[in-house]
XYZ file of C-alpha atoms in Angstrom:
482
model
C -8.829 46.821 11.110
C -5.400 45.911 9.997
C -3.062 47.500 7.755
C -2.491 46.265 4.393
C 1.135 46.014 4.980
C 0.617 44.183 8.684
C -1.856 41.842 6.564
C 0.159 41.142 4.149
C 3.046 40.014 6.565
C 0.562 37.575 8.828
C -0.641 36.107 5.320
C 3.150 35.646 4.171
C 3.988 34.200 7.701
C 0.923 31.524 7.218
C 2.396 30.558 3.774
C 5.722 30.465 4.859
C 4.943 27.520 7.527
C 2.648 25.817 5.261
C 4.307 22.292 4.683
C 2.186 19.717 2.527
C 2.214 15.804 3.750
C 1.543 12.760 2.331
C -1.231 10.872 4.322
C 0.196 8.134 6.817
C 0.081 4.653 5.733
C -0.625 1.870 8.008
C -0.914 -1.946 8.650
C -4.615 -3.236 8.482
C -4.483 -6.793 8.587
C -2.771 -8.485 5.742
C -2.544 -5.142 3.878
C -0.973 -1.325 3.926
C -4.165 1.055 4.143
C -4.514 4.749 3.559
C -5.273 5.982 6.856
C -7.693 8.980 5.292
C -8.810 7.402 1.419
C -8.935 3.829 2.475
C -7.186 2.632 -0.635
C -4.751 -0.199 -0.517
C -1.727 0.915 -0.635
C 0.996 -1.584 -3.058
C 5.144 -0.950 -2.022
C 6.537 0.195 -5.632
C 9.917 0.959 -4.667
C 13.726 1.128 -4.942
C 16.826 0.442 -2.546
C 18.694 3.356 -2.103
C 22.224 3.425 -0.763
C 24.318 5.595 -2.914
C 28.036 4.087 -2.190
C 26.540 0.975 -0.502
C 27.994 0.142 2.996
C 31.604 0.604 2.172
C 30.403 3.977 1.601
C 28.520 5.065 4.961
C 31.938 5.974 6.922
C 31.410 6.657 10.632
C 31.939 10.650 11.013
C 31.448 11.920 8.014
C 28.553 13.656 7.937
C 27.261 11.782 5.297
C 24.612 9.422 4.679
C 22.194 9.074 1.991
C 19.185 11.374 3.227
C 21.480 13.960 4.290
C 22.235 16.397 1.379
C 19.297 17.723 0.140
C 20.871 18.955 -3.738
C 21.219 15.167 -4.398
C 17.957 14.076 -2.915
C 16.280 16.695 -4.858
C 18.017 15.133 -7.955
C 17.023 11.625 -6.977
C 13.471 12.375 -6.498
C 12.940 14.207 -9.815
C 14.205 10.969 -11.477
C 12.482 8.462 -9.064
C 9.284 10.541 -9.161
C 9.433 10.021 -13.314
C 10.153 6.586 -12.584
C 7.305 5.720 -10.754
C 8.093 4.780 -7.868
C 6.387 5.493 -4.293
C 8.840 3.934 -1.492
C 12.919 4.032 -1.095
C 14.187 1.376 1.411
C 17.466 3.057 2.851
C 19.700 0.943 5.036
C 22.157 2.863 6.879
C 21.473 6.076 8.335
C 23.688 8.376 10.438
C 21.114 9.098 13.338
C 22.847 12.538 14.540
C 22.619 14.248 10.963
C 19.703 16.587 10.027
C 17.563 14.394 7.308
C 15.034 17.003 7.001
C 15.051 18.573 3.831
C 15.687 15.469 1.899
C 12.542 13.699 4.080
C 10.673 16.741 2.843
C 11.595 16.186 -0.653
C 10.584 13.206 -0.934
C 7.401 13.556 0.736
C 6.412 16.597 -1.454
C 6.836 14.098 -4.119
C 4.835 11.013 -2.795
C 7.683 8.637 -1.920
C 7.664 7.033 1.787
C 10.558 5.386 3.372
C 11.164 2.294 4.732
C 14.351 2.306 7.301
C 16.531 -0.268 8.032
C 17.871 0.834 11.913
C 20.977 -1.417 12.348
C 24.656 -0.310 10.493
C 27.616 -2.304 9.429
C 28.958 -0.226 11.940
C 30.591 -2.481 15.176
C 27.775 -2.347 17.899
C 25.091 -0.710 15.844
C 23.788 -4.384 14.958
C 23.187 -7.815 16.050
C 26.161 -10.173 16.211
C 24.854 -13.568 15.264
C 28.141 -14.888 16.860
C 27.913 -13.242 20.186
C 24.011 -12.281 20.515
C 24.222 -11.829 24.354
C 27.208 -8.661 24.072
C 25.376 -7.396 20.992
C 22.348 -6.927 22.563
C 23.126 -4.457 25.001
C 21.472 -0.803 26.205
C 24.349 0.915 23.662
C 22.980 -1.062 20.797
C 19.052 0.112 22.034
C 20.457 3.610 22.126
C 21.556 3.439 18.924
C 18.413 2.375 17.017
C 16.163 3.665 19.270
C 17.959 7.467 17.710
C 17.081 6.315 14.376
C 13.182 6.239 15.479
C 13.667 9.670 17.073
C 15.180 11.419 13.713
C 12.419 9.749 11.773
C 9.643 9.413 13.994
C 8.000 13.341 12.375
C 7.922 12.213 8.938
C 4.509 11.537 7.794
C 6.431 9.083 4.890
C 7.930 6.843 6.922
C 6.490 3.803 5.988
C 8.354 1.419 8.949
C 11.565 0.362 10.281
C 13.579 -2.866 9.637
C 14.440 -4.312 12.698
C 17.016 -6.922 10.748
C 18.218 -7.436 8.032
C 19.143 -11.102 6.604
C 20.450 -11.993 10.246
C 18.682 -15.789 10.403
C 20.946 -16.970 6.980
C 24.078 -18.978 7.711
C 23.613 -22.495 9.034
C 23.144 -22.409 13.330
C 21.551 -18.518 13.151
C 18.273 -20.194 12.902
C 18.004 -22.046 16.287
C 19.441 -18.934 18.121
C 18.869 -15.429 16.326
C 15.222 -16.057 16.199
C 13.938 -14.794 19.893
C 16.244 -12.003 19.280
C 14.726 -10.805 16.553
C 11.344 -10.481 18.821
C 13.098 -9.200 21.250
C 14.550 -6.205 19.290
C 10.970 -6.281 17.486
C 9.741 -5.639 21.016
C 11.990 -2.991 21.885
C 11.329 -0.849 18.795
C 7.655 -0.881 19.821
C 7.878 -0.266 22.663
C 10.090 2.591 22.193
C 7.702 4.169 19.549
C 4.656 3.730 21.633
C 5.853 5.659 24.344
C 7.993 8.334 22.346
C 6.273 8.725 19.154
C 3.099 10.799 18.034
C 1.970 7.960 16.001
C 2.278 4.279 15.327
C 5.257 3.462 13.237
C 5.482 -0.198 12.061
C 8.548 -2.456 12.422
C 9.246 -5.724 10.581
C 12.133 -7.653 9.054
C 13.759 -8.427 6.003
C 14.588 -12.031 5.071
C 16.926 -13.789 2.851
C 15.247 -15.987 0.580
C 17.202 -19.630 2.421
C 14.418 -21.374 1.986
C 14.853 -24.143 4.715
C 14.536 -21.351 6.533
C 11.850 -18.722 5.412
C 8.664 -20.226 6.348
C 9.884 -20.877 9.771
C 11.128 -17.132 10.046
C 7.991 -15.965 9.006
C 6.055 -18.471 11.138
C 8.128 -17.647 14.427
C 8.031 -13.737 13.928
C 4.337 -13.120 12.670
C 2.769 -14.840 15.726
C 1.419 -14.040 18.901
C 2.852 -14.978 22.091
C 0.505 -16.436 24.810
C -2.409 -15.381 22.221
C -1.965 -11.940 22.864
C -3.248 -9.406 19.854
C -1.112 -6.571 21.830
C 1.963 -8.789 21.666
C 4.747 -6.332 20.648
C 7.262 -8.903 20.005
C 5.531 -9.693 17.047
C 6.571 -8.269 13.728
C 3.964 -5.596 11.586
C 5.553 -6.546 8.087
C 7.656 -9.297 6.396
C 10.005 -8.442 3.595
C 12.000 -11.081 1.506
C 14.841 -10.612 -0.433
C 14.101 -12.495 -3.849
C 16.276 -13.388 -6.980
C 14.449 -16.101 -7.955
C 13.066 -14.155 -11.394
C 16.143 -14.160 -13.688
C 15.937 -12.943 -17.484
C 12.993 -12.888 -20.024
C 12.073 -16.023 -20.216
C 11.240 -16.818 -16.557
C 7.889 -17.825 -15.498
C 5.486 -17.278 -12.270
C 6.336 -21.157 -12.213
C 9.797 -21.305 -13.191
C 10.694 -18.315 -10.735
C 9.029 -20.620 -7.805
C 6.563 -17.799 -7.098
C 3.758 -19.852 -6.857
C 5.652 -21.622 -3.938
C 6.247 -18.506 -2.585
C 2.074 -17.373 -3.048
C 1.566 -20.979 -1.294
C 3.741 -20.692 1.350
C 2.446 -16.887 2.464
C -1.310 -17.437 1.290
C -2.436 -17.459 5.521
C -0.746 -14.480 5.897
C -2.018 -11.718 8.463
C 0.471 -9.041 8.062
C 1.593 -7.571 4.720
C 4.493 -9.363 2.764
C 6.715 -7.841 -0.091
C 9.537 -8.602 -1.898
C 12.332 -6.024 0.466
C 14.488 -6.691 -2.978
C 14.337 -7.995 -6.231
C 15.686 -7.907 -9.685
C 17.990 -10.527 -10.827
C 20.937 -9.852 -12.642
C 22.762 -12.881 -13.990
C 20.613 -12.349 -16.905
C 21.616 -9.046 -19.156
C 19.995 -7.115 -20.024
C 17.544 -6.520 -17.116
C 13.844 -6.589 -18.491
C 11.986 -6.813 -15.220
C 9.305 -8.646 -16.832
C 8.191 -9.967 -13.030
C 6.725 -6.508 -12.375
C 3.813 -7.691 -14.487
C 3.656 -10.802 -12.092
C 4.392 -9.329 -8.457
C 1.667 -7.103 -9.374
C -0.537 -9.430 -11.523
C -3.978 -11.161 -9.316
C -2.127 -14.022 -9.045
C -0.322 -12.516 -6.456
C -1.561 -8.880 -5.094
C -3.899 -11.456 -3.049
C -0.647 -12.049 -0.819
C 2.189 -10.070 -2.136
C 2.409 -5.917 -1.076
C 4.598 -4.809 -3.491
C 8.563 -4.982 -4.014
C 11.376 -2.718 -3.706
C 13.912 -3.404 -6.714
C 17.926 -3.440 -6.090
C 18.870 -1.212 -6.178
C 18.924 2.734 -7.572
C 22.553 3.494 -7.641
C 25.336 2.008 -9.789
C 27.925 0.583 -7.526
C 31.752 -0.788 -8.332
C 31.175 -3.579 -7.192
C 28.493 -4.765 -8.586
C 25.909 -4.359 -11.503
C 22.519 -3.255 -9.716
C 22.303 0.061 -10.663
C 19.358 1.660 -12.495
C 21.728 5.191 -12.530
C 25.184 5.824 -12.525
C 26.122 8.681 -9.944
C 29.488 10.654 -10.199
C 31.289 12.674 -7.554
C 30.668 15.915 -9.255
C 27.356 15.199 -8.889
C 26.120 14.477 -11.873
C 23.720 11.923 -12.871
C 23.545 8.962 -16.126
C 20.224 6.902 -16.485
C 21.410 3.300 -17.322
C 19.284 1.041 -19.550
C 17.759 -1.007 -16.738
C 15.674 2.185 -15.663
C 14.104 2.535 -18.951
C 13.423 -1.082 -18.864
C 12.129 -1.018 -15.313
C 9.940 2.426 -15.956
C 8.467 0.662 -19.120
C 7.096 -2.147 -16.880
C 5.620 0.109 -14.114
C 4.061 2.435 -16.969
C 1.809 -1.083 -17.741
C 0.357 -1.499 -14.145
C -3.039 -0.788 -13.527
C -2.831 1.304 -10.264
C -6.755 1.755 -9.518
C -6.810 -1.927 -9.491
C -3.924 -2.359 -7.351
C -5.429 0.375 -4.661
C -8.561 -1.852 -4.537
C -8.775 -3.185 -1.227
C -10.061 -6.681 0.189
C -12.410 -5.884 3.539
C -11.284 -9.445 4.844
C -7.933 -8.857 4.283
C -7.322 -5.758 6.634
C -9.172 -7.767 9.711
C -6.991 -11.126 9.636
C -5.366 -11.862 13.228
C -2.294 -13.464 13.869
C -2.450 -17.216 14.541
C -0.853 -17.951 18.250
C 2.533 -19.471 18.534
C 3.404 -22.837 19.234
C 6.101 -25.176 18.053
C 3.889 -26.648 15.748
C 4.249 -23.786 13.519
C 7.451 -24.759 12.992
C 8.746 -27.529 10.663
C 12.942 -27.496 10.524
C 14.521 -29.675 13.154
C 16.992 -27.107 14.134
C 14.454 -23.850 13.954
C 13.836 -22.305 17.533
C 11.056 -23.668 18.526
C 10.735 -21.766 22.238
C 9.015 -18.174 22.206
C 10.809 -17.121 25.575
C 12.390 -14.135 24.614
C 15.310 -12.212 26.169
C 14.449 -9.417 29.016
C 15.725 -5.935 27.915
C 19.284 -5.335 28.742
C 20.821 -3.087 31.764
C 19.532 0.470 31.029
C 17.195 -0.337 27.945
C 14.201 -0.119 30.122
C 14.803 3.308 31.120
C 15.528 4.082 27.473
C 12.173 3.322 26.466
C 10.608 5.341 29.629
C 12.340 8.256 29.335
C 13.467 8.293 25.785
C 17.147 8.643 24.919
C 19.416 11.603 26.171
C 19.501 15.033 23.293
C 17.944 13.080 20.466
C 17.696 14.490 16.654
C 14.384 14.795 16.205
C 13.634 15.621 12.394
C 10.724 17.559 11.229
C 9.407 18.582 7.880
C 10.682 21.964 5.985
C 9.114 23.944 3.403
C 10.792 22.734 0.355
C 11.732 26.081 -1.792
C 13.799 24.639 -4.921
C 12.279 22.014 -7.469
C 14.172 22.346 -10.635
C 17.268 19.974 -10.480
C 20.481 22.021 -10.163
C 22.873 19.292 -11.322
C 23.127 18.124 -14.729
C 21.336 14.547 -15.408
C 21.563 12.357 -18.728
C 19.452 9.749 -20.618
C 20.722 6.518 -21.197
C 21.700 7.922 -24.861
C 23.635 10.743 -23.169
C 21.854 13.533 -24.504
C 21.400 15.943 -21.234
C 17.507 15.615 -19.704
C 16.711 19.637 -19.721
C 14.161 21.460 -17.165
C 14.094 17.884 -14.885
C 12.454 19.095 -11.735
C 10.398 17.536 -8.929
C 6.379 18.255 -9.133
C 5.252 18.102 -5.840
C 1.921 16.340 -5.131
C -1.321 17.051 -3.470
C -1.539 16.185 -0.273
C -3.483 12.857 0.122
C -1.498 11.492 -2.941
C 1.198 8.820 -3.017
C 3.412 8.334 -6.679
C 2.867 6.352 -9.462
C 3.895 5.521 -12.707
C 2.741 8.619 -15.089
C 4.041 7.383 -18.565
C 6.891 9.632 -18.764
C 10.153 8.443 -21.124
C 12.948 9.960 -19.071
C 15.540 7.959 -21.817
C 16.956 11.353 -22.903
C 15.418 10.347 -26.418
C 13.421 14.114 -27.970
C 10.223 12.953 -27.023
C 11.051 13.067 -23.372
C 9.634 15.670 -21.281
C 12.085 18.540 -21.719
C 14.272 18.237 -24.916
C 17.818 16.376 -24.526
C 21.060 17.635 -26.407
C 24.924 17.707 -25.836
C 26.666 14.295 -24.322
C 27.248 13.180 -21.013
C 30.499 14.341 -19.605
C 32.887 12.000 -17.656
C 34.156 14.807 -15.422
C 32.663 18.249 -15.811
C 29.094 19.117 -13.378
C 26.642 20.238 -14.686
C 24.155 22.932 -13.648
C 20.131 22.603 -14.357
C 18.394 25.659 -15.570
C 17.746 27.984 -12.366
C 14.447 27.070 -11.151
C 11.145 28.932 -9.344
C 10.748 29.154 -5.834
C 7.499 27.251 -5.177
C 6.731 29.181 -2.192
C 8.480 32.865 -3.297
C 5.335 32.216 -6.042
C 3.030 31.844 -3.592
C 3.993 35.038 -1.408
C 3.959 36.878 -4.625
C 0.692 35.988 -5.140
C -0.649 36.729 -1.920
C 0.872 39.743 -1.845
C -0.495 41.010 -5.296
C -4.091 39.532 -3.935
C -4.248 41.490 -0.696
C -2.743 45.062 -2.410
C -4.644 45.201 -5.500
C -7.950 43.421 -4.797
């Protein structure tokens, strides 16, 4: 029989490497389905790019999953927010991601990943397509799969961004696209423990958007197992602007007309007009209204962070750290609080068996839209890439996460100081939603707000319990005293 004190180290072992994860997610049809409760799963979600691209500087061990104090501050306000995905768009693939993946899976919220970079030759050149699209470029986003791959909350990966826009990208990007779409598959087929989606993101040109969707959602030669063929569409709207739009005046009715075959999920990949002040986000109640949870998945809004050169933010983030909630959070958090999430995770059994038409030119109606589905070979070298995987890649992996109280002071958008804010990790088979909680700073927010927000000075949260230290304490107090 073993010792107590031999016992009580295999039992604190065990709860050491016991890390929680949110159930995987997947593409059924024209919907995102729980893969173990079945539900229907609805994108409510947020861009996240603190410093935008001008901030994600080649070498500088930086990006915006890679500091885990910061995440852990983001979550505990997203999590109050309501929120269950973050669409992040450039990612260093060589830095460790872990902790902040964790993080946010303890607290329901998946990611979505774009793969390219601003970077030169980590993304498509729409002027030179045939240099761009080389083994280098493969390498490159084919690393990003490999340091996300692990995560049980990784919703998908972007395989574009915006790319068929500017007049002339839509008779040649196209069949690159599929091609890249292709690659990515490919890739995570042979190199991943599960199926990842990939899709794109589309600008809302719309001379151009039925045809991208059209030309990207179909199967070549018939084929169901055509891996050219995107999982998800996304579609950058800011058609909704100010109170006093309409489902109508908004054009999302077109939009519901012109997606209403669909066979693969659609979502808004942004929204949130702001040539209207204040925001009021009023189209929450239509994106997720019947009128359009028939065809629409969700949104993500633009965007979380505050930046200088623009006026997007829902928080304003300083370099000490610190945090400021800016009115449009406590408008946007006052719209989610009003959904009805039980209807929104009630499926539609014909939905999650549609197929995907075949393609032919006659799904095409622009003059100057590609119209031929003969897609570039993979580049020198990319073949051998997707055999053998790439050379030392990050792979990330999930960590227990120890610290849930906020260590960085965060105000309400009255600057009173938001005490005791803290993460609340979830059970396991449970995504986020909107709880109700005011997180305006105002007294009748959870945890009482005082003081005024600094312009300089960090802040540190009240020192917080160890989430797991609790747990060996109790196991340890079980197994000696019982």
């Amino acid at each position: 029989m073993a010792s107590f004190p031999k016992l009580v180290f295999v039992l604190l072992a065990w709860t050491v490497s016991l890390v929680l994860a949110v159930q995987n997610v997947e593409v059924q049809g024209s919907d995102y389905i729980n893969n173990v409760t079945s539900d229907r799963f609805q994108i409510i979600g947020v861009a996240y790019q603190p410093g935008g691209s001008a901030g994600f500087v080649a070498g500088s061990g930086v990006d915006p999953l890679s500091n885990g104090t910061l995440c852990l501050r983001d979550a505990a306000l997203m999590q109050r927010l309501g929120i269950n995905t973050i669409r992040v768009y450039n990612l260093d693939p060589s830095l460790n991601h872990d902790l902040c993946a964790s993080i946010f899976n303890a607290v329901g919220i998946y990611m979505l990943l774009d793969v390219n970079s601003p970077l030169p030759n980590e993304s498509l050149n729409p002027g030179d397509l045939t240099s761009s699209y080389n083994s280098a470029y493969l390498n490159r986003i084919f690393a990003v799969v490999e340091a996300f791959k692990n995560y049980p909350n990784t919703l998908g990966f972007f395989g574009g961004n915006e790319v068929i826009q500017a007049p002339g990208t839509e008779g040649t990007v196209p069949p690159y696209l599929r091609a890249v779409t292709r690659d990515l598959k490919n890739y995570i087929a042979k190199n991943s423990p599960r199926n990842i989606p990939v899709g794109y993101s589309a600008a809302d040109v719309r001379d151009y958007l039925a045809d991208s969707f059209a030309y990207l959602s179909c199967d070549i030669d018939g084929a169901s197992s055509d891996r050219s063929r995107i999982d998800f569409f996304g579609l950058n709207s800011y058609s909704w602007c100010g109170a006093e739009a309409t489902f109508h005046s908004a054009g999302y009715d077109i939009l519901v007309e012109m997606f209403s075959n669909t066979t693969i999920p659609i979502f808004f990949s942004e929204y949130g007009c702001n040539e209207v002040k204040p925001r009021v986000f009023n189209e929450v109640q239509a994106l997720y209204g019947p009128n359009m949870t028939s065809v629409m998945s969700g949104g993500i809004v633009y965007e979380y962070v505050q930046e200088a050169s623009n006026n997007f933010g829902l928080v304003d983030l300083y370099d000490n750290g610190t945090a400021a909630i800016r009115g449009d959070y406590d408008a946007l958090q006052k719209q989610y609080n009003k959904l009805d999430i039980k209807a929104l995770q009630s499926g539609n059994a014909s939905a999650t068996t549609l197929k995907s038409p075949p393609c032919s030119a006659n799904l095409i109606t622009e003059a100057g839209f590609a119209k031929s589905f003969k897609i570039p070979s993979v580049p020198t070298g990319g073949q051998t890439l997707i055999d053998d995987g790439i050379e030392n890649p990050n792979v990330g992996k999930l960590v227990p996460v120890t610290q849930t109280t906020v260590q960085v002071a965060v105000y309400g958008s009255n600057g009173g100081l938001i005490k005791d804010l803290a993460i609340k990790p979830l059970p396991q088979d449970r995504s986020n939603t909107p709880n109700g909680q005011d997180t305006s700073g105002s007294p009748s927010a959870s945890g009482t707000s005082t003081g005024a927000k600094p312009k300089s000075t960090s802040g540190v949260g009240r020192a917080s319990f160890d989430v797991l230290l609790g747990s060996l304490a109790f196991v340890a107090f079980v197994v000696l005293y019982a």
